[in-house]
Tab-separated table of C-alpha atoms in Angstrom:
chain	number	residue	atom	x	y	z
A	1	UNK	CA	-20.052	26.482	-16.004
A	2	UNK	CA	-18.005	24.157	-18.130
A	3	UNK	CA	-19.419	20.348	-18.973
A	4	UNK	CA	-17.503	17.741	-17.658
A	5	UNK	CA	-15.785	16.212	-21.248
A	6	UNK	CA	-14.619	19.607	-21.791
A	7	UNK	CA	-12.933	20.174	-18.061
A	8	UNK	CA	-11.490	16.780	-18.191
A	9	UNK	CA	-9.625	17.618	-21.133
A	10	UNK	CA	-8.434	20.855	-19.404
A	11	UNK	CA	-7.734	19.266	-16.124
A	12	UNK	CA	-5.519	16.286	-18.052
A	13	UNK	CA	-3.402	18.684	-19.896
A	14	UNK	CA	-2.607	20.198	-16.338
A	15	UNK	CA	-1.385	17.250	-15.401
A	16	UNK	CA	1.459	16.674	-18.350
A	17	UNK	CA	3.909	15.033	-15.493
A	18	UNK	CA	1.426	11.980	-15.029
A	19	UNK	CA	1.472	9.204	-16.654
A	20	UNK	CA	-2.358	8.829	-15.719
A	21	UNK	CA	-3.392	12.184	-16.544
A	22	UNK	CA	-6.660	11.838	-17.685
A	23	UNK	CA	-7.337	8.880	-15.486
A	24	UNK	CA	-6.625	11.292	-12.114
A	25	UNK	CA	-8.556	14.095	-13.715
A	26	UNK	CA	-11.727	11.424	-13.889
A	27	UNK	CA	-10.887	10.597	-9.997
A	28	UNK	CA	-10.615	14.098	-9.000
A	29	UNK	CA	-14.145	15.235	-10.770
A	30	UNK	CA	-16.287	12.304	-9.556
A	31	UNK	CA	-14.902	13.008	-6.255
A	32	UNK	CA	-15.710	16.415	-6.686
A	33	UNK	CA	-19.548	15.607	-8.037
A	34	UNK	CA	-19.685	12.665	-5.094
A	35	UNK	CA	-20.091	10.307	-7.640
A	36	UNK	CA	-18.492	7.175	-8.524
A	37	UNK	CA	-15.997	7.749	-11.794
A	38	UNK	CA	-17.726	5.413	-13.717
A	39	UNK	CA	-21.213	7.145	-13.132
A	40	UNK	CA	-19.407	10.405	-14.676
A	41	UNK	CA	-18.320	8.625	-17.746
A	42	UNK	CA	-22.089	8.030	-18.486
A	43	UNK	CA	-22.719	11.352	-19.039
A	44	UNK	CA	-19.911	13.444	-19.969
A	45	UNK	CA	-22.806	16.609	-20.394
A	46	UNK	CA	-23.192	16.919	-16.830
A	47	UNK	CA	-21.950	20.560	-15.291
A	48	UNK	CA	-19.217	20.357	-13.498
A	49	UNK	CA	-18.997	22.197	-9.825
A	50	UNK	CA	-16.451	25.238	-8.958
A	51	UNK	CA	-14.642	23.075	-6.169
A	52	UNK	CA	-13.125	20.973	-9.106
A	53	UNK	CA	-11.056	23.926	-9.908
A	54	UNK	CA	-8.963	23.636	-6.866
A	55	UNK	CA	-8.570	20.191	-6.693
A	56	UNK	CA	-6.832	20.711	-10.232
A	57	UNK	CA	-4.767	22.832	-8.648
A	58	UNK	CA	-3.638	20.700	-6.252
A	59	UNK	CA	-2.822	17.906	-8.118
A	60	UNK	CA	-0.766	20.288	-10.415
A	61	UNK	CA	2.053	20.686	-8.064
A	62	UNK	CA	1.779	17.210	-7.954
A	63	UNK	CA	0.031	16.242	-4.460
A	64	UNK	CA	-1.302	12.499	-5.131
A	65	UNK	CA	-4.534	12.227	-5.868
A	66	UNK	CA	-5.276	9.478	-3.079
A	67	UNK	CA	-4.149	12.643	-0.622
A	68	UNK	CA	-6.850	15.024	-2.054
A	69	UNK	CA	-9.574	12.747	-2.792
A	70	UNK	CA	-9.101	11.015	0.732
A	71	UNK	CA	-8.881	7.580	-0.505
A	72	UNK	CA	-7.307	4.880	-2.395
A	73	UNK	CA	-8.571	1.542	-3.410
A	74	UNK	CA	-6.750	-1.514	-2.726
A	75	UNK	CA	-7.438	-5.273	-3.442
A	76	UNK	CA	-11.185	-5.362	-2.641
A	77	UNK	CA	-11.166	-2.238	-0.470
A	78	UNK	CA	-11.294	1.598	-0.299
A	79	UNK	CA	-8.995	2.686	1.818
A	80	UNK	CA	-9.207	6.169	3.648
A	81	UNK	CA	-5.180	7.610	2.972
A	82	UNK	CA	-3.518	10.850	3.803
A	83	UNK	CA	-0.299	12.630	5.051
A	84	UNK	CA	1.712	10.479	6.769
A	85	UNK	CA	0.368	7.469	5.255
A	86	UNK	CA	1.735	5.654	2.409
A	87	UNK	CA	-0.086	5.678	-0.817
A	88	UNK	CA	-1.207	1.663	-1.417
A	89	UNK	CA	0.110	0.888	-4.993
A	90	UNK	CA	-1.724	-1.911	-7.076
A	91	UNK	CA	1.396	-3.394	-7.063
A	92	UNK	CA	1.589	-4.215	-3.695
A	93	UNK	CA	-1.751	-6.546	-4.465
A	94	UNK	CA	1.141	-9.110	-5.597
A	95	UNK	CA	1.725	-9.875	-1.606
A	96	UNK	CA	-1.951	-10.774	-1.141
A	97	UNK	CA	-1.713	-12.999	-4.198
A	98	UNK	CA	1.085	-14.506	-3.201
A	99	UNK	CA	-0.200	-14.988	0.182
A	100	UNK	CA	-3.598	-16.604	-0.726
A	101	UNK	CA	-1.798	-18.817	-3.377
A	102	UNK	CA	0.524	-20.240	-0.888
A	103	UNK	CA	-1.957	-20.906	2.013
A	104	UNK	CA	-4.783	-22.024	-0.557
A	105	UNK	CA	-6.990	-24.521	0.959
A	106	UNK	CA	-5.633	-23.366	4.764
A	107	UNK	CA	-6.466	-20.654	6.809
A	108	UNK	CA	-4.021	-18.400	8.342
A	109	UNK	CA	-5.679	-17.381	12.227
A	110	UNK	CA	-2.608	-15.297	13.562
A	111	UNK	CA	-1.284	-12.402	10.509
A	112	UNK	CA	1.229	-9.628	11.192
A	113	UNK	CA	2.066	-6.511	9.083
A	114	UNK	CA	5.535	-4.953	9.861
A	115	UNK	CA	5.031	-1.732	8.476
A	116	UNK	CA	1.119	-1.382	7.686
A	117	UNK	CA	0.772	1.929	6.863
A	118	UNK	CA	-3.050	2.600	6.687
A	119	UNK	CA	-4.094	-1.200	6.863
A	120	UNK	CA	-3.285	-1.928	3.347
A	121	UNK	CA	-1.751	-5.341	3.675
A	122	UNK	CA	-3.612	-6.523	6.419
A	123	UNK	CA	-7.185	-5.480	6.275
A	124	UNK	CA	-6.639	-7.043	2.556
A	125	UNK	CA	-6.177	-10.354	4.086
A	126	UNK	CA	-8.696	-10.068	6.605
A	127	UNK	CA	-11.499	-9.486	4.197
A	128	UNK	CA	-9.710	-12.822	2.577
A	129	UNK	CA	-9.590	-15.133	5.583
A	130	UNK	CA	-12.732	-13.770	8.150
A	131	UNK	CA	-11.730	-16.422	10.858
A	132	UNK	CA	-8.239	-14.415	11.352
A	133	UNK	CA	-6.946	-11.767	13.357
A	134	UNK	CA	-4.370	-9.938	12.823
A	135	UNK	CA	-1.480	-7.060	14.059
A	136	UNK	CA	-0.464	-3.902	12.544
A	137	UNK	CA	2.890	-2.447	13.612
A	138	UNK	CA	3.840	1.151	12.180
A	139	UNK	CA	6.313	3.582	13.680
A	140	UNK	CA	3.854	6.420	12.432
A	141	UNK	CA	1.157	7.706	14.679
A	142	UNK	CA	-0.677	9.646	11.686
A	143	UNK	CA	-0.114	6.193	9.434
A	144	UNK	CA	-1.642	3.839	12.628
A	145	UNK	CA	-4.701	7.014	12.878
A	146	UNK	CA	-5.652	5.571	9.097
A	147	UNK	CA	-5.471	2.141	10.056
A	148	UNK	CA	-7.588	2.454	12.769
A	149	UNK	CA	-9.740	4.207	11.252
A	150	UNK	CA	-10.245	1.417	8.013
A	151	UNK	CA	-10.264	-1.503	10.082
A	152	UNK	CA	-13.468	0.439	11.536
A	153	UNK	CA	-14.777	1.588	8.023
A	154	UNK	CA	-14.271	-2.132	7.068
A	155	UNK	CA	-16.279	-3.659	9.788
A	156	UNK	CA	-12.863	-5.121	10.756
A	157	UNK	CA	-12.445	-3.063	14.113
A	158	UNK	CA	-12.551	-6.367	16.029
A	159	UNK	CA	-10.498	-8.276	14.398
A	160	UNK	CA	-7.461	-6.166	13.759
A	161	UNK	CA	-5.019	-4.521	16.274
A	162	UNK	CA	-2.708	-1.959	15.558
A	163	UNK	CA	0.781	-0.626	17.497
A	164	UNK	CA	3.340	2.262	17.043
A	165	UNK	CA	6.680	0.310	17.038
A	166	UNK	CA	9.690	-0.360	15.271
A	167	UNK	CA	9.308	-3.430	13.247
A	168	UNK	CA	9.081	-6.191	15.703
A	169	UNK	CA	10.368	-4.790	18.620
A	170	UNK	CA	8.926	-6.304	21.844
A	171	UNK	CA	6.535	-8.877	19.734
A	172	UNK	CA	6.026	-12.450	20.824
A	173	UNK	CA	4.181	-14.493	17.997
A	174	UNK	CA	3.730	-16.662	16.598
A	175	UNK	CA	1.917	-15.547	13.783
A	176	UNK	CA	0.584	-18.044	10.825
A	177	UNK	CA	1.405	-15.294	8.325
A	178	UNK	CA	3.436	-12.380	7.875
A	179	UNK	CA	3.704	-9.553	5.371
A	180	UNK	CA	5.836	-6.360	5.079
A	181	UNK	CA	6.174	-3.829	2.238
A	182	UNK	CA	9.394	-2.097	4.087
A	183	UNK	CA	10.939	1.087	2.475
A	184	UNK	CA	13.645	-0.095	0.054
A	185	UNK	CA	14.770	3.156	-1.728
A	186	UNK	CA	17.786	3.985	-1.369
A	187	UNK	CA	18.797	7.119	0.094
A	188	UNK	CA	20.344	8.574	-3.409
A	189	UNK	CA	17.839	7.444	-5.576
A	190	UNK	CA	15.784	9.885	-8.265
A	191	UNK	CA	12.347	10.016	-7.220
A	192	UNK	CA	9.063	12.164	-8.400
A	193	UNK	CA	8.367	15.189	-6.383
A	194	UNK	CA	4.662	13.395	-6.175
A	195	UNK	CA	6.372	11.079	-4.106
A	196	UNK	CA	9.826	12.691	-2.621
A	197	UNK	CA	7.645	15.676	-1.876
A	198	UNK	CA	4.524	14.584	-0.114
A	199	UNK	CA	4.876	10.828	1.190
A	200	UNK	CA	6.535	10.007	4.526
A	201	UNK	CA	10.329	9.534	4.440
A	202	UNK	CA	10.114	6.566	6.973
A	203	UNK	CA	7.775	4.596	4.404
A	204	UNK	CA	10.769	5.240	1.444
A	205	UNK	CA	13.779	5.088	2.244
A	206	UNK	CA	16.366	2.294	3.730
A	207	UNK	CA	19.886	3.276	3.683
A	208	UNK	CA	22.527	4.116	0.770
A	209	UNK	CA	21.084	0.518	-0.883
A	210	UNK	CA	18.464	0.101	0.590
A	211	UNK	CA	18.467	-3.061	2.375
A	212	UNK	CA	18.905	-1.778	5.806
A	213	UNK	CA	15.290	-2.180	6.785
A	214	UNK	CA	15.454	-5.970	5.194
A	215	UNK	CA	18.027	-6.975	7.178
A	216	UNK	CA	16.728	-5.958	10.136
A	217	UNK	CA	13.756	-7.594	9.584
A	218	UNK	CA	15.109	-11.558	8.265
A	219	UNK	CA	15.828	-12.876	11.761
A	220	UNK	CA	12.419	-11.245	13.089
A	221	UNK	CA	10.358	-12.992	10.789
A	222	UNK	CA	12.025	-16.209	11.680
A	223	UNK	CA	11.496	-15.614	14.972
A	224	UNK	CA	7.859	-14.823	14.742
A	225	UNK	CA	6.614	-16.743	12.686
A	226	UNK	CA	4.698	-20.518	13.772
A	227	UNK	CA	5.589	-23.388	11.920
A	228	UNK	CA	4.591	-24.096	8.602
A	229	UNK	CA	3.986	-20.196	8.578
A	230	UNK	CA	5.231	-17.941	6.165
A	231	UNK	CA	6.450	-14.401	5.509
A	232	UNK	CA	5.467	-12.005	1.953
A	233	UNK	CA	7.979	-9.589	1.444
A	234	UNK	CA	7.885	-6.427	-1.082
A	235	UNK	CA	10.895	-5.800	-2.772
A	236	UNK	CA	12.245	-3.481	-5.344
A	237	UNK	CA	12.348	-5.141	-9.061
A	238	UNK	CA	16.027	-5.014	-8.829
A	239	UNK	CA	16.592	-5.729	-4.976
A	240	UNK	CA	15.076	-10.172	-5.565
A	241	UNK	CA	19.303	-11.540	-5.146
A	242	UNK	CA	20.112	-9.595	-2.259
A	243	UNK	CA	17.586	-10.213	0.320
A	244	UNK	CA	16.610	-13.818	-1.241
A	245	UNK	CA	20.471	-14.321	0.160
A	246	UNK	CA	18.989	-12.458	3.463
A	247	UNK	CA	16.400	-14.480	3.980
A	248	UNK	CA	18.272	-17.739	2.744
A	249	UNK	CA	20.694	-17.672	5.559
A	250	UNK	CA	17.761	-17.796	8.420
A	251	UNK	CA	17.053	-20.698	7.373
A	252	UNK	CA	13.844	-19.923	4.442
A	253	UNK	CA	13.142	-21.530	1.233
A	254	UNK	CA	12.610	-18.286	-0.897
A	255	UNK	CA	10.112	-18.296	-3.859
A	256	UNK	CA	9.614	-14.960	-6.098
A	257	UNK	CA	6.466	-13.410	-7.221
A	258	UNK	CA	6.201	-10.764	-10.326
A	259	UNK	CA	3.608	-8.086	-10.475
A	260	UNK	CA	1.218	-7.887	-13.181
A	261	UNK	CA	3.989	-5.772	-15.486
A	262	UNK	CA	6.143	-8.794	-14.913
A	263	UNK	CA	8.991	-6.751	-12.771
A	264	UNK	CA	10.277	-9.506	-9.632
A	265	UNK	CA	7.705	-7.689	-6.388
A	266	UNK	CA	7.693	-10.025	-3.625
A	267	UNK	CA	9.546	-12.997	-2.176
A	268	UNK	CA	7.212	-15.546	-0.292
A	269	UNK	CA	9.809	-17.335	2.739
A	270	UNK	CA	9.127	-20.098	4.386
């Protein structure tokens, strides 16, 4: 059996296409040993087990690690995450930032995620504000089976709700705080097979530009939302003029929010 310092090495040079390479061959073989990573970088002696091997493998034709190991952590959560589920990204953190900076010293009761995926946004901000409840609205059955099953995980189960719908379709409100991470790829845009070849179309892509998906959502969340509420929106780094001008003609002040490598990531209206 080979020790652990030497398969990492191995495993990393497997994994040329990543930018994180040795970072997702850590993830894969504490998963593997049912450890946490930074327990394996304590002891880089330890042998490593045979069911490593294919988890390698796996990763080399590029399946994201979040998809083999089963989860994902997000904010101050571990999220369970699989097909049909977006992948959270740390940069979607920037909405809960945003979100907590805005209502600081208030507490949101009512929240609403268009497009939650697995939870991500909105069990984030439950953990944040305890004495709110909140909706989940996905048009993916597999991405609302995730959901369901992390608001449970997260002892959360009672306080969150989740739908299959399109957007906002047949919601009421109002809701103290809303936030979306819509697709906003556009249809011809260059992607990595990691992502083009494994995550859910629905969760990517938005028309030729797109904005399709934003501006079908701008006169929801004016709709839906209570007053003195407000709306977090993730946006592509270059995508900030256009649907500031969406949201600007409902009627919101618009205020923008960089991620933590400085590229524009959400728009707070309200």
């Amino acid at each position: 059996m080979t020790d652990a310092r030497t398969a990492l090495a191995q495993a990393a040079e497997r994994f040329i296409f990543s930018p994180t390479a040795r970072l997702d061959a850590e993830l894969l073989l504490a998963h593997a040993l049912g450890i946490e990573r930074n327990a394996l970088l304590l002891d880089l002696t330890r042998l490593v087990p045979d069911r490593f091997w294919p988890l390698v493998e796996r990763r080399a034709r590029q399946e994201p690690v979040a998809y083999i190991t089963g989860t994902r952590g997000f904010w101050t959560l571990d999220l369970m995450v699989g097909p049909g589920a977006l992948v959270p990204r740390v940069d979607s953190e920037t909405l809960i930032d945003a979100a907590l900076r805005h209502f600081k010293g208030r507490r949101p009761t009512t929240l609403l995620d268009l497009g939650t995926g697995p939870g991500t946004l909105l069990l984030a901000l439950l953990d944040e504000w305890r004495d709110a409840r909140g909706l989940g609205v996905d048009r993916s059955p597999q991405a609302l089976d995730y959901a369901v099953a992390n608001a449970k995980a997260c002892g959360m189960a009672d306080r969150a709700r989740f739908v299959c719908g399109d957007w906002a379709t047949a919601l009421t409100g109002p809701f103290d705080c809303i936030v979306t991470n819509p697709p906003y790829i556009g249809t011809g845009e260059t992607l990595s097979h990691e992502v083009r070849g494994y995550e859910p179309a629905s969760a990517l892509f938005a028309g030729a530009d797109g904005l399709d998906d934003y501006r079908a959502l701008a006169p929801e969340l004016r709709r839906l939302l209570a007053p003195g509420g407000a709306a977090v929106v993730e946006i592509g780094h270059e995508q900030a003029p256009a649907v500031t001008s969406l949201l600007e003609e409902q009627g919101f002040r618009v205020a923008l929010h960089r991620d933590l490598g400085g590229r524009p990531r959400a728009l707070l209206a309200h």
